[in-house]
Amino acid sequence: DLFLYNERLVNLPTSVCSCRHITSINLAFNQLKALPESMTSLASLLAVNLARNSFSSFPDVLCHMTRLERLQMQENELQLIPTSIGYLVNLRVLALHHNKLSYLPPSISNLLRLQTLELHANQFRSISPSLGALSPVPKVRV
């Protein structure tokens, strides 16, 4: 596990991407706005915590980390979740609460292992029909 919690990081140190065997990385309470493409080399990652950073867009690199089981991106400035989120088929926990989301892509229905989906405190006007396609139905907090 790698904890870089509350370190005032603006960029992820490149040396982190050489830690190929870490399974969990906590980058919460920093000032990150983006992640480097080299992060795809962290193929063993199962959990990523990016809560309370400065992300306004969802980092594409995360959608290539298909082993991820837990992704926490609450309390950022996210406005859009890409269709490629559907590649994260092993996700069990997805925390996106306290952002600026108003829409979920239909590909969210690919996350068949999802057990917890935190969406409250966003800007949704309606519940996405794609949530109804999830089976078994995860614990959803809207």
PDB file of C-alpha atoms in Angstrom:
ATOM      1  CA  ASP A   1       0.000   0.000   0.000  1.00  0.00           C
ATOM      2  CA  LEU A   2       1.130   3.519  -0.764  1.00  0.00           C
ATOM      3  CA  PHE A   3      -0.163   6.454   1.277  1.00  0.00           C
ATOM      4  CA  LEU A   4       0.428   9.939  -0.123  1.00  0.00           C
ATOM      5  CA  TYR A   5      -2.536  11.352   1.757  1.00  0.00           C
ATOM      6  CA  ASN A   6      -2.628  15.127   2.366  1.00  0.00           C
ATOM      7  CA  GLU A   7       0.836  15.774   0.922  1.00  0.00           C
ATOM      8  CA  ARG A   8      -0.211  18.882  -1.064  1.00  0.00           C
ATOM      9  CA  LEU A   9       0.651  17.110  -4.312  1.00  0.00           C
ATOM     10  CA  VAL A  10      -0.116  18.956  -7.533  1.00  0.00           C
ATOM     11  CA  ASN A  11       1.395  16.212  -9.714  1.00  0.00           C
ATOM     12  CA  LEU A  12       1.931  12.543  -9.036  1.00  0.00           C
ATOM     13  CA  PRO A  13       5.659  11.849  -8.616  1.00  0.00           C
ATOM     14  CA  THR A  14       6.887   9.728 -11.539  1.00  0.00           C
ATOM     15  CA  SER A  15       8.636   7.387  -9.119  1.00  0.00           C
ATOM     16  CA  VAL A  16       5.212   6.182  -7.949  1.00  0.00           C
ATOM     17  CA  CYS A  17       4.617   4.568 -11.340  1.00  0.00           C
ATOM     18  CA  SER A  18       7.615   2.300 -10.842  1.00  0.00           C
ATOM     19  CA  CYS A  19       6.014   0.696  -7.761  1.00  0.00           C
ATOM     20  CA  ARG A  20       4.452  -2.029  -9.889  1.00  0.00           C
ATOM     21  CA  HIS A  21       3.414  -4.339  -7.059  1.00  0.00           C
ATOM     22  CA  ILE A  22       1.335  -1.976  -4.943  1.00  0.00           C
ATOM     23  CA  THR A  23      -2.299  -2.969  -4.621  1.00  0.00           C
ATOM     24  CA  SER A  24      -3.640   0.210  -3.042  1.00  0.00           C
ATOM     25  CA  ILE A  25      -2.817   3.890  -3.421  1.00  0.00           C
ATOM     26  CA  ASN A  26      -4.267   6.684  -1.306  1.00  0.00           C
ATOM     27  CA  LEU A  27      -3.866  10.110  -2.903  1.00  0.00           C
ATOM     28  CA  ALA A  28      -6.741  11.785  -1.058  1.00  0.00           C
ATOM     29  CA  PHE A  29      -6.610  15.374   0.185  1.00  0.00           C
ATOM     30  CA  ASN A  30      -4.138  16.637  -2.401  1.00  0.00           C
ATOM     31  CA  GLN A  31      -4.448  19.098  -5.292  1.00  0.00           C
ATOM     32  CA  LEU A  32      -4.244  16.684  -8.214  1.00  0.00           C
ATOM     33  CA  LYS A  33      -6.028  17.616 -11.452  1.00  0.00           C
ATOM     34  CA  ALA A  34      -4.710  14.821 -13.673  1.00  0.00           C
ATOM     35  CA  LEU A  35      -2.902  11.482 -13.570  1.00  0.00           C
ATOM     36  CA  PRO A  36       0.019  10.458 -15.796  1.00  0.00           C
ATOM     37  CA  GLU A  37      -0.524   7.829 -18.504  1.00  0.00           C
ATOM     38  CA  SER A  38       2.401   5.916 -16.978  1.00  0.00           C
ATOM     39  CA  MET A  39       0.058   4.985 -14.144  1.00  0.00           C
ATOM     40  CA  THR A  40      -1.163   2.115 -16.328  1.00  0.00           C
ATOM     41  CA  SER A  41       2.045   0.322 -15.300  1.00  0.00           C
ATOM     42  CA  LEU A  42       0.488  -0.147 -11.846  1.00  0.00           C
ATOM     43  CA  ALA A  43      -1.278  -3.284 -13.039  1.00  0.00           C
ATOM     44  CA  SER A  44      -1.673  -4.746  -9.533  1.00  0.00           C
ATOM     45  CA  LEU A  45      -3.785  -1.865  -8.230  1.00  0.00           C
ATOM     46  CA  LEU A  46      -7.051  -2.945  -6.657  1.00  0.00           C
ATOM     47  CA  ALA A  47      -7.919   0.274  -4.802  1.00  0.00           C
ATOM     48  CA  VAL A  48      -7.428   3.952  -5.673  1.00  0.00           C
ATOM     49  CA  ASN A  49      -8.466   6.816  -3.415  1.00  0.00           C
ATOM     50  CA  LEU A  50      -8.531  10.203  -5.161  1.00  0.00           C
ATOM     51  CA  ALA A  51     -11.041  11.859  -2.834  1.00  0.00           C
ATOM     52  CA  ARG A  52     -10.784  15.583  -2.181  1.00  0.00           C
ATOM     53  CA  ASN A  53      -8.535  16.578  -5.026  1.00  0.00           C
ATOM     54  CA  SER A  54      -9.127  19.020  -7.893  1.00  0.00           C
ATOM     55  CA  PHE A  55     -10.274  16.723 -10.707  1.00  0.00           C
ATOM     56  CA  SER A  56     -12.762  18.351 -13.055  1.00  0.00           C
ATOM     57  CA  SER A  57     -12.577  15.474 -15.527  1.00  0.00           C
ATOM     58  CA  PHE A  58     -12.379  11.750 -14.923  1.00  0.00           C
ATOM     59  CA  PRO A  59      -8.798  10.529 -15.557  1.00  0.00           C
ATOM     60  CA  ASP A  60      -8.897   8.255 -18.632  1.00  0.00           C
ATOM     61  CA  VAL A  61      -5.950   6.270 -17.320  1.00  0.00           C
ATOM     62  CA  LEU A  62      -8.193   4.814 -14.607  1.00  0.00           C
ATOM     63  CA  CYS A  63     -10.394   3.087 -17.182  1.00  0.00           C
ATOM     64  CA  HIS A  64      -7.404   0.985 -18.258  1.00  0.00           C
ATOM     65  CA  MET A  65      -6.943  -0.386 -14.730  1.00  0.00           C
ATOM     66  CA  THR A  66      -9.366  -3.244 -15.183  1.00  0.00           C
ATOM     67  CA  ARG A  67      -8.383  -4.994 -11.924  1.00  0.00           C
ATOM     68  CA  LEU A  68      -9.660  -2.092  -9.803  1.00  0.00           C
ATOM     69  CA  GLU A  69     -12.176  -3.140  -7.166  1.00  0.00           C
ATOM     70  CA  ARG A  70     -12.491   0.157  -5.285  1.00  0.00           C
ATOM     71  CA  LEU A  71     -12.413   3.664  -6.734  1.00  0.00           C
ATOM     72  CA  GLN A  72     -13.016   6.698  -4.571  1.00  0.00           C
ATOM     73  CA  MET A  73     -13.336  10.057  -6.333  1.00  0.00           C
ATOM     74  CA  GLN A  74     -15.735  11.827  -4.026  1.00  0.00           C
ATOM     75  CA  GLU A  75     -15.460  15.532  -3.308  1.00  0.00           C
ATOM     76  CA  ASN A  76     -13.840  16.613  -6.554  1.00  0.00           C
ATOM     77  CA  GLU A  77     -15.309  18.759  -9.348  1.00  0.00           C
ATOM     78  CA  LEU A  78     -16.233  15.934 -11.740  1.00  0.00           C
ATOM     79  CA  GLN A  79     -18.832  16.876 -14.332  1.00  0.00           C
ATOM     80  CA  LEU A  80     -18.717  13.839 -16.597  1.00  0.00           C
ATOM     81  CA  ILE A  81     -18.045  10.120 -16.310  1.00  0.00           C
ATOM     82  CA  PRO A  82     -16.699   8.639 -19.570  1.00  0.00           C
ATOM     83  CA  THR A  83     -18.271   5.685 -21.341  1.00  0.00           C
ATOM     84  CA  SER A  84     -15.000   3.819 -20.784  1.00  0.00           C
ATOM     85  CA  ILE A  85     -15.911   3.441 -17.090  1.00  0.00           C
ATOM     86  CA  GLY A  86     -17.654   0.301 -18.318  1.00  0.00           C
ATOM     87  CA  TYR A  87     -14.239  -1.363 -18.669  1.00  0.00           C
ATOM     88  CA  LEU A  88     -13.850  -1.441 -14.878  1.00  0.00           C
ATOM     89  CA  VAL A  89     -15.795  -4.693 -14.626  1.00  0.00           C
ATOM     90  CA  ASN A  90     -14.203  -5.694 -11.300  1.00  0.00           C
ATOM     91  CA  LEU A  91     -15.335  -2.593  -9.405  1.00  0.00           C
ATOM     92  CA  ARG A  92     -17.130  -3.392  -6.162  1.00  0.00           C
ATOM     93  CA  VAL A  93     -17.163   0.134  -4.711  1.00  0.00           C
ATOM     94  CA  LEU A  94     -17.486   3.354  -6.697  1.00  0.00           C
ATOM     95  CA  ALA A  95     -17.665   6.584  -4.693  1.00  0.00           C
ATOM     96  CA  LEU A  96     -18.560   9.619  -6.807  1.00  0.00           C
ATOM     97  CA  HIS A  97     -20.548  11.639  -4.289  1.00  0.00           C
ATOM     98  CA  HIS A  98     -20.109  15.389  -3.807  1.00  0.00           C
ATOM     99  CA  ASN A  99     -19.189  16.169  -7.413  1.00  0.00           C
ATOM    100  CA  LYS A 100     -21.050  17.988 -10.202  1.00  0.00           C
ATOM    101  CA  LEU A 101     -22.377  14.977 -12.076  1.00  0.00           C
ATOM    102  CA  SER A 102     -25.739  15.141 -13.818  1.00  0.00           C
ATOM    103  CA  TYR A 103     -25.549  12.009 -15.964  1.00  0.00           C
ATOM    104  CA  LEU A 104     -24.217   8.444 -15.896  1.00  0.00           C
ATOM    105  CA  PRO A 105     -23.250   6.714 -19.145  1.00  0.00           C
ATOM    106  CA  PRO A 106     -25.181   3.548 -20.095  1.00  0.00           C
ATOM    107  CA  SER A 107     -21.904   1.601 -19.794  1.00  0.00           C
ATOM    108  CA  ILE A 108     -22.282   1.822 -15.996  1.00  0.00           C
ATOM    109  CA  SER A 109     -24.476  -1.261 -16.448  1.00  0.00           C
ATOM    110  CA  ASN A 110     -21.299  -3.245 -17.297  1.00  0.00           C
ATOM    111  CA  LEU A 111     -20.170  -2.998 -13.663  1.00  0.00           C
ATOM    112  CA  LEU A 112     -21.850  -6.245 -12.660  1.00  0.00           C
ATOM    113  CA  ARG A 113     -19.753  -6.753  -9.506  1.00  0.00           C
ATOM    114  CA  LEU A 114     -20.645  -3.353  -8.101  1.00  0.00           C
ATOM    115  CA  GLN A 115     -21.858  -3.606  -4.501  1.00  0.00           C
ATOM    116  CA  THR A 116     -21.793   0.063  -3.464  1.00  0.00           C
ATOM    117  CA  LEU A 117     -22.370   3.118  -5.642  1.00  0.00           C
ATOM    118  CA  GLU A 118     -22.237   6.499  -3.886  1.00  0.00           C
ATOM    119  CA  LEU A 119     -23.808   9.267  -5.998  1.00  0.00           C
ATOM    120  CA  HIS A 120     -25.400  11.643  -3.481  1.00  0.00           C
ATOM    121  CA  ALA A 121     -24.702  15.387  -3.487  1.00  0.00           C
ATOM    122  CA  ASN A 122     -24.401  15.665  -7.269  1.00  0.00           C
ATOM    123  CA  GLN A 123     -26.642  17.410  -9.801  1.00  0.00           C
ATOM    124  CA  PHE A 124     -28.745  14.498 -11.050  1.00  0.00           C
ATOM    125  CA  ARG A 125     -32.248  15.425 -12.152  1.00  0.00           C
ATOM    126  CA  SER A 126     -33.316  11.840 -12.717  1.00  0.00           C
ATOM    127  CA  ILE A 127     -32.077   8.345 -12.006  1.00  0.00           C
ATOM    128  CA  SER A 128     -30.221   6.794 -14.893  1.00  0.00           C
ATOM    129  CA  PRO A 129     -32.028   3.811 -16.491  1.00  0.00           C
ATOM    130  CA  SER A 130     -28.627   2.092 -16.707  1.00  0.00           C
ATOM    131  CA  LEU A 131     -28.691   1.604 -12.935  1.00  0.00           C
ATOM    132  CA  GLY A 132     -31.695  -0.673 -13.342  1.00  0.00           C
ATOM    133  CA  ALA A 133     -29.650  -2.976 -15.557  1.00  0.00           C
ATOM    134  CA  LEU A 134     -27.220  -3.788 -12.740  1.00  0.00           C
ATOM    135  CA  SER A 135     -27.778  -7.227 -11.301  1.00  0.00           C
ATOM    136  CA  PRO A 136     -27.556  -7.932  -8.487  1.00  0.00           C
ATOM    137  CA  VAL A 137     -28.636  -4.425  -7.570  1.00  0.00           C
ATOM    138  CA  PRO A 138     -25.854  -2.654  -5.648  1.00  0.00           C
ATOM    139  CA  LYS A 139     -26.372  -0.457  -2.617  1.00  0.00           C
ATOM    140  CA  VAL A 140     -26.915   2.920  -4.291  1.00  0.00           C
ATOM    141  CA  ARG A 141     -26.957   6.185  -2.406  1.00  0.00           C
ATOM    142  CA  VAL A 142     -28.323   8.998  -4.571  1.00  0.00           C
TER     143      VAL A 142
END
